[in-house]
Tab-separated table of C-alpha atoms and ligand atoms in Angstrom:
chain	number	residue	atom	x	y	z
A	293	MET	CA	20.556	-52.704	24.102
A	294	THR	CA	20.594	-52.048	20.398
A	295	ASN	CA	24.276	-52.522	18.842
A	296	THR	CA	24.026	-50.896	15.042
A	297	PHE	CA	27.390	-52.543	14.231
A	298	LEU	CA	26.828	-55.975	14.993
A	299	ASP	CA	23.476	-55.685	13.821
A	300	ALA	CA	25.022	-54.889	10.153
A	301	VAL	CA	27.546	-57.845	10.840
A	302	LYS	CA	24.756	-60.250	11.308
A	303	ALA	CA	22.561	-58.575	8.212
A	304	ARG	CA	25.636	-58.786	5.583
A	305	ARG	CA	25.188	-61.955	3.209
A	306	THR	CA	25.704	-63.360	0.015
A	307	TYR	CA	23.323	-62.639	-2.615
A	308	TYR	CA	23.506	-64.351	-6.041
A	309	GLY	CA	20.020	-63.024	-7.441
A	310	LEU	CA	20.325	-59.545	-8.690
A	311	SER	CA	18.661	-56.840	-10.806
A	312	LYS	CA	20.043	-53.352	-12.094
A	313	GLU	CA	16.964	-51.275	-10.743
A	314	GLU	CA	18.422	-48.541	-8.583
A	315	VAL	CA	18.217	-49.464	-5.255
A	316	VAL	CA	20.582	-46.133	-4.482
A	317	LYS	CA	22.303	-43.902	-6.790
A	318	ILE	CA	26.024	-44.520	-8.450
A	319	GLU	CA	26.720	-41.318	-5.940
A	320	ARG	CA	25.984	-42.968	-2.861
A	321	VAL	CA	27.926	-45.795	-4.119
A	322	GLN	CA	30.805	-44.018	-4.569
A	323	GLU	CA	30.571	-42.151	-1.390
A	324	ILE	CA	30.727	-45.794	0.359
A	325	VAL	CA	33.714	-46.848	-1.657
A	326	ASN	CA	35.707	-43.651	-0.987
A	327	GLU	CA	34.653	-43.779	2.900
A	328	ALA	CA	35.654	-47.606	2.898
A	329	VAL	CA	38.824	-47.043	1.098
A	330	LYS	CA	39.528	-44.221	3.297
A	331	HIS	CA	39.029	-45.309	6.716
A	332	THR	CA	40.127	-49.268	6.200
A	333	PRO	CA	43.152	-50.024	8.315
A	334	SER	CA	46.270	-51.327	6.883
A	335	SER	CA	49.630	-52.376	7.946
A	336	PHE	CA	52.191	-49.747	8.716
A	337	ASN	CA	49.441	-47.453	7.491
A	338	SER	CA	50.389	-48.456	3.966
A	339	GLN	CA	47.134	-48.007	2.355
A	340	SER	CA	47.889	-50.406	-0.626
A	341	SER	CA	44.314	-51.162	-1.630
A	342	ARG	CA	43.210	-50.075	-4.734
A	343	VAL	CA	39.530	-50.197	-6.135
A	344	VAL	CA	37.511	-49.743	-9.232
A	345	VAL	CA	33.694	-49.283	-9.376
A	346	LEU	CA	32.339	-50.523	-12.454
A	347	PHE	CA	28.609	-49.249	-13.461
A	348	GLY	CA	26.163	-50.410	-15.963
A	349	LYS	CA	27.935	-51.329	-19.161
A	350	GLU	CA	31.270	-51.394	-17.566
A	351	SER	CA	30.048	-53.674	-15.120
A	352	ASP	CA	28.843	-55.898	-17.970
A	353	LYS	CA	32.058	-55.901	-19.244
A	354	VAL	CA	33.952	-57.502	-16.571
A	355	TRP	CA	31.875	-60.570	-17.037
A	356	ASP	CA	31.626	-60.826	-20.913
A	357	ILE	CA	35.659	-60.486	-19.939
A	358	THR	CA	35.133	-63.589	-17.409
A	359	LYS	CA	33.040	-65.605	-19.775
A	360	GLU	CA	35.162	-65.393	-22.367
A	361	GLU	CA	38.675	-66.319	-20.280
A	362	LEU	CA	36.368	-69.282	-18.892
A	363	ARG	CA	35.249	-70.539	-22.567
A	364	LYS	CA	39.095	-71.236	-23.236
A	365	ILE	CA	39.248	-73.419	-20.053
A	366	VAL	CA	35.768	-75.101	-19.049
A	367	PRO	CA	34.678	-78.432	-20.882
A	368	ALA	CA	32.050	-77.699	-23.503
A	369	GLU	CA	29.624	-79.531	-21.897
A	370	ASN	CA	29.726	-77.505	-18.450
A	371	PHE	CA	29.721	-74.115	-19.986
A	372	ALA	CA	26.029	-73.410	-20.318
A	373	ALA	CA	26.496	-73.755	-16.323
A	374	THR	CA	28.954	-71.230	-16.129
A	375	VAL	CA	27.249	-68.768	-18.245
A	376	GLU	CA	24.227	-68.830	-15.737
A	377	ARG	CA	26.192	-68.272	-13.013
A	378	ILE	CA	28.512	-65.005	-14.582
A	379	ASN	CA	25.213	-63.500	-16.122
A	380	GLY	CA	23.928	-63.879	-12.371
A	381	PHE	CA	26.764	-61.248	-11.694
A	382	ALA	CA	26.577	-59.274	-14.623
A	383	ALA	CA	22.521	-58.702	-13.701
A	384	GLY	CA	23.385	-56.642	-10.973
A	385	TYR	CA	23.879	-52.955	-10.474
A	386	GLY	CA	27.775	-52.835	-10.738
A	387	THR	CA	31.150	-54.897	-9.639
A	388	VAL	CA	33.390	-53.334	-7.663
A	389	LEU	CA	37.072	-54.690	-8.320
A	390	PHE	CA	39.584	-54.847	-5.372
A	391	PHE	CA	43.183	-54.581	-6.200
A	392	GLU	CA	46.455	-54.493	-3.822
A	393	ASP	CA	49.114	-52.231	-5.276
A	394	GLN	CA	52.488	-54.485	-5.481
A	395	THR	CA	54.938	-51.125	-5.729
A	396	VAL	CA	53.490	-50.538	-1.786
A	397	VAL	CA	54.055	-53.817	-0.521
A	398	GLU	CA	57.329	-54.390	-2.639
A	399	ASN	CA	58.879	-51.008	-1.048
A	400	LEU	CA	57.496	-52.227	2.351
A	401	GLN	CA	59.390	-55.538	2.332
A	402	GLU	CA	62.757	-53.068	1.359
A	403	GLN	CA	62.371	-50.887	3.913
A	404	PHE	CA	61.347	-52.983	6.781
A	405	ALA	CA	63.375	-56.245	5.745
A	406	LEU	CA	62.359	-58.142	9.023
A	407	TYR	CA	58.839	-58.404	7.747
A	408	ALA	CA	59.515	-59.205	4.245
A	409	GLU	CA	57.821	-62.382	4.350
A	410	ASN	CA	54.956	-60.595	5.894
A	411	PHE	CA	53.848	-57.736	3.958
A	412	PRO	CA	51.972	-59.766	1.390
A	413	ILE	CA	49.869	-61.413	4.051
A	414	TRP	CA	48.933	-58.326	5.627
A	415	SER	CA	48.146	-56.888	1.926
A	416	ASN	CA	45.728	-59.447	1.548
A	417	GLN	CA	44.409	-58.940	5.081
A	418	THR	CA	43.672	-55.561	4.525
A	419	SER	CA	42.006	-56.234	1.228
A	420	GLY	CA	39.836	-58.704	2.988
A	421	MET	CA	38.528	-55.939	5.815
A	422	LEU	CA	37.937	-53.453	2.599
A	423	GLN	CA	35.882	-55.876	0.918
A	424	TYR	CA	34.373	-56.810	4.146
A	425	VAL	CA	33.607	-52.985	4.711
A	426	VAL	CA	32.344	-52.406	1.169
A	427	TRP	CA	29.932	-55.608	1.399
A	428	THR	CA	28.571	-54.857	4.651
A	429	ALA	CA	27.920	-51.074	3.605
A	430	LEU	CA	26.287	-51.895	0.621
A	431	GLU	CA	24.013	-54.272	2.115
A	432	LEU	CA	23.248	-51.363	4.855
A	433	GLU	CA	22.076	-49.315	1.356
A	434	GLY	CA	19.668	-52.149	0.719
A	435	LEU	CA	21.869	-53.761	-2.068
A	436	GLY	CA	23.009	-57.615	-2.333
A	437	ALA	CA	26.662	-58.655	-3.179
A	438	SER	CA	28.939	-61.399	-3.430
A	439	LEU	CA	32.199	-62.052	-3.258
A	440	GLN	CA	33.851	-63.443	-6.545
A	441	HIS	CA	37.436	-64.583	-7.205
A	442	TYR	CA	37.936	-65.203	-11.322
A	443	ASN	CA	41.785	-63.576	-10.707
A	444	PRO	CA	44.303	-64.479	-11.962
A	445	LEU	CA	42.475	-65.745	-15.072
A	446	ILE	CA	41.126	-62.333	-16.095
A	447	ASP	CA	44.066	-60.110	-15.093
A	448	GLU	CA	45.657	-59.308	-17.655
A	449	GLU	CA	42.346	-58.618	-19.549
A	450	VAL	CA	41.007	-56.340	-16.743
A	451	ARG	CA	44.263	-54.185	-17.065
A	452	THR	CA	43.664	-53.537	-20.304
A	453	ALA	CA	40.260	-52.500	-20.821
A	454	TRP	CA	40.375	-50.295	-18.175
A	455	ASN	CA	43.840	-49.325	-18.589
A	456	LEU	CA	45.182	-49.962	-14.924
A	457	PRO	CA	48.849	-49.836	-13.804
A	458	LYS	CA	50.208	-53.304	-13.811
A	459	GLU	CA	51.597	-53.025	-10.528
A	460	TRP	CA	47.861	-53.118	-9.185
A	461	LYS	CA	47.196	-57.287	-8.464
A	462	LEU	CA	43.873	-57.885	-8.752
A	463	ILE	CA	42.277	-59.646	-5.483
A	464	ALA	CA	38.601	-59.678	-5.665
A	465	GLN	CA	35.590	-59.115	-7.391
A	466	MET	CA	31.980	-57.996	-5.791
A	467	PRO	CA	29.002	-57.855	-8.098
A	468	PHE	CA	25.872	-55.980	-6.292
A	469	GLY	CA	22.253	-54.869	-7.512
A	470	LYS	CA	18.933	-55.076	-5.966
A	471	PRO	CA	18.305	-58.651	-4.375
A	472	THR	CA	16.124	-60.524	-6.284
A	473	ALA	CA	16.714	-63.760	-4.257
A	474	GLU	CA	17.063	-64.449	-0.685
A	475	PRO	CA	20.161	-65.543	0.345
A	476	SER	CA	20.713	-69.485	1.465
A	477	ASN	CA	20.151	-70.790	4.724
A	478	LYS	CA	23.464	-70.680	6.545
A	479	GLU	CA	24.781	-73.611	9.110
A	480	PHE	CA	26.830	-72.257	12.055
A	481	GLN	CA	29.155	-74.357	13.890
A	482	PRO	CA	28.910	-74.422	17.717
A	483	LEU	CA	30.785	-71.526	18.960
A	484	GLU	CA	31.976	-73.469	21.868
A	485	GLU	CA	33.988	-75.189	19.436
A	486	ARG	CA	35.459	-72.142	17.919
A	487	VAL	CA	35.871	-69.642	20.747
A	488	LYS	CA	37.481	-69.866	24.291
A	489	PHE	CA	37.130	-67.300	26.848
A	490	PHE	CA	39.573	-66.751	29.624
A	491	SER	CA	39.027	-64.364	32.582
A	492	ASN	CA	39.811	-64.330	36.274
B	155	FMN	C1	37.611	-64.766	1.834
B	155	FMN	C2	36.487	-65.391	1.254
B	155	FMN	C3	36.375	-65.965	0.014
B	155	FMN	C4	35.193	-66.149	-1.070
B	155	FMN	N1	35.099	-66.486	-2.465
B	155	FMN	C5	33.940	-66.827	-2.679
B	155	FMN	C6	34.112	-66.985	-3.884
B	155	FMN	O1	34.628	-66.957	-5.094
B	155	FMN	N2	32.770	-67.329	-5.047
B	155	FMN	C7	31.415	-67.143	-4.033
B	155	FMN	O2	30.517	-67.253	-4.844
B	155	FMN	N3	31.582	-66.868	-2.569
B	155	FMN	C8	32.767	-66.617	-2.057
B	155	FMN	N4	32.821	-66.260	-0.750
B	155	FMN	C9	31.239	-66.272	-0.028
B	155	FMN	C10	31.312	-67.389	1.120
B	155	FMN	O3	31.120	-68.593	0.191
B	155	FMN	C11	30.343	-66.812	1.466
B	155	FMN	O4	30.379	-65.678	2.554
B	155	FMN	C12	29.853	-67.999	3.247
B	155	FMN	O5	28.938	-69.161	2.411
B	155	FMN	C13	29.053	-67.443	3.873
B	155	FMN	O6	27.454	-66.963	3.341
B	155	FMN	P1	27.304	-65.649	3.530
B	155	FMN	O7	28.239	-64.686	2.940
B	155	FMN	O8	25.855	-65.118	3.058
B	155	FMN	O9	27.054	-65.216	4.968
B	155	FMN	C14	33.825	-66.008	-0.443
B	155	FMN	C15	33.833	-65.490	0.777
B	155	FMN	C16	35.330	-65.186	2.106
B	155	FMN	C17	35.116	-64.516	3.122
């Protein structure tokens, strides 16, 4: 029996080695991101997720910003390794920036005071689901991606560079491109320790 969804779930991995070589057209990436944003569920169908997709020099820019922000805080003797890591992300075809619109979250908190504490959590959860859908869909196209978190360090510069609303809170960055190296080996913990089934 085949299960294409679970096959895609199994195939998705973290790729650090990327190149700019065009595996799919920009339009196809746009289509994937649009479909993912439209169909990923959100609490109360609040649709709080916001996404910016950067290609080419625009993508390089986010990694330049990251490098410059890191330069301010990373000890000089460690900075070469930091640059190497960031250059690896910049070597890709593009970067997806994931945001959550805090206006939506705050409106929900006002409207449904009973759940006020939950809305920021659910907002992060919907963002995680969206990140996962995009990540897996990119992998299905033959692209490799990883998930990075240089927020909040880069938030202000990113907002300025692309003139984004201040209510858009940066949650994650996903560099993607043609894989140039295999993902590293992954160890799995025993499922019996992680999952319980009950039936009668
Ligand atoms: C919520 C979350 C946060 C992560 N943050 C980072 C990160 O900041 N940097 C990074 O290189 N990888 C990050 N990862 C990737 C994980 O390290 C990776 O998914 C995990 O080791 C399993 O490997 P795989 O993605 O190849 O299956 C993150 C993954 C998740 C789900």
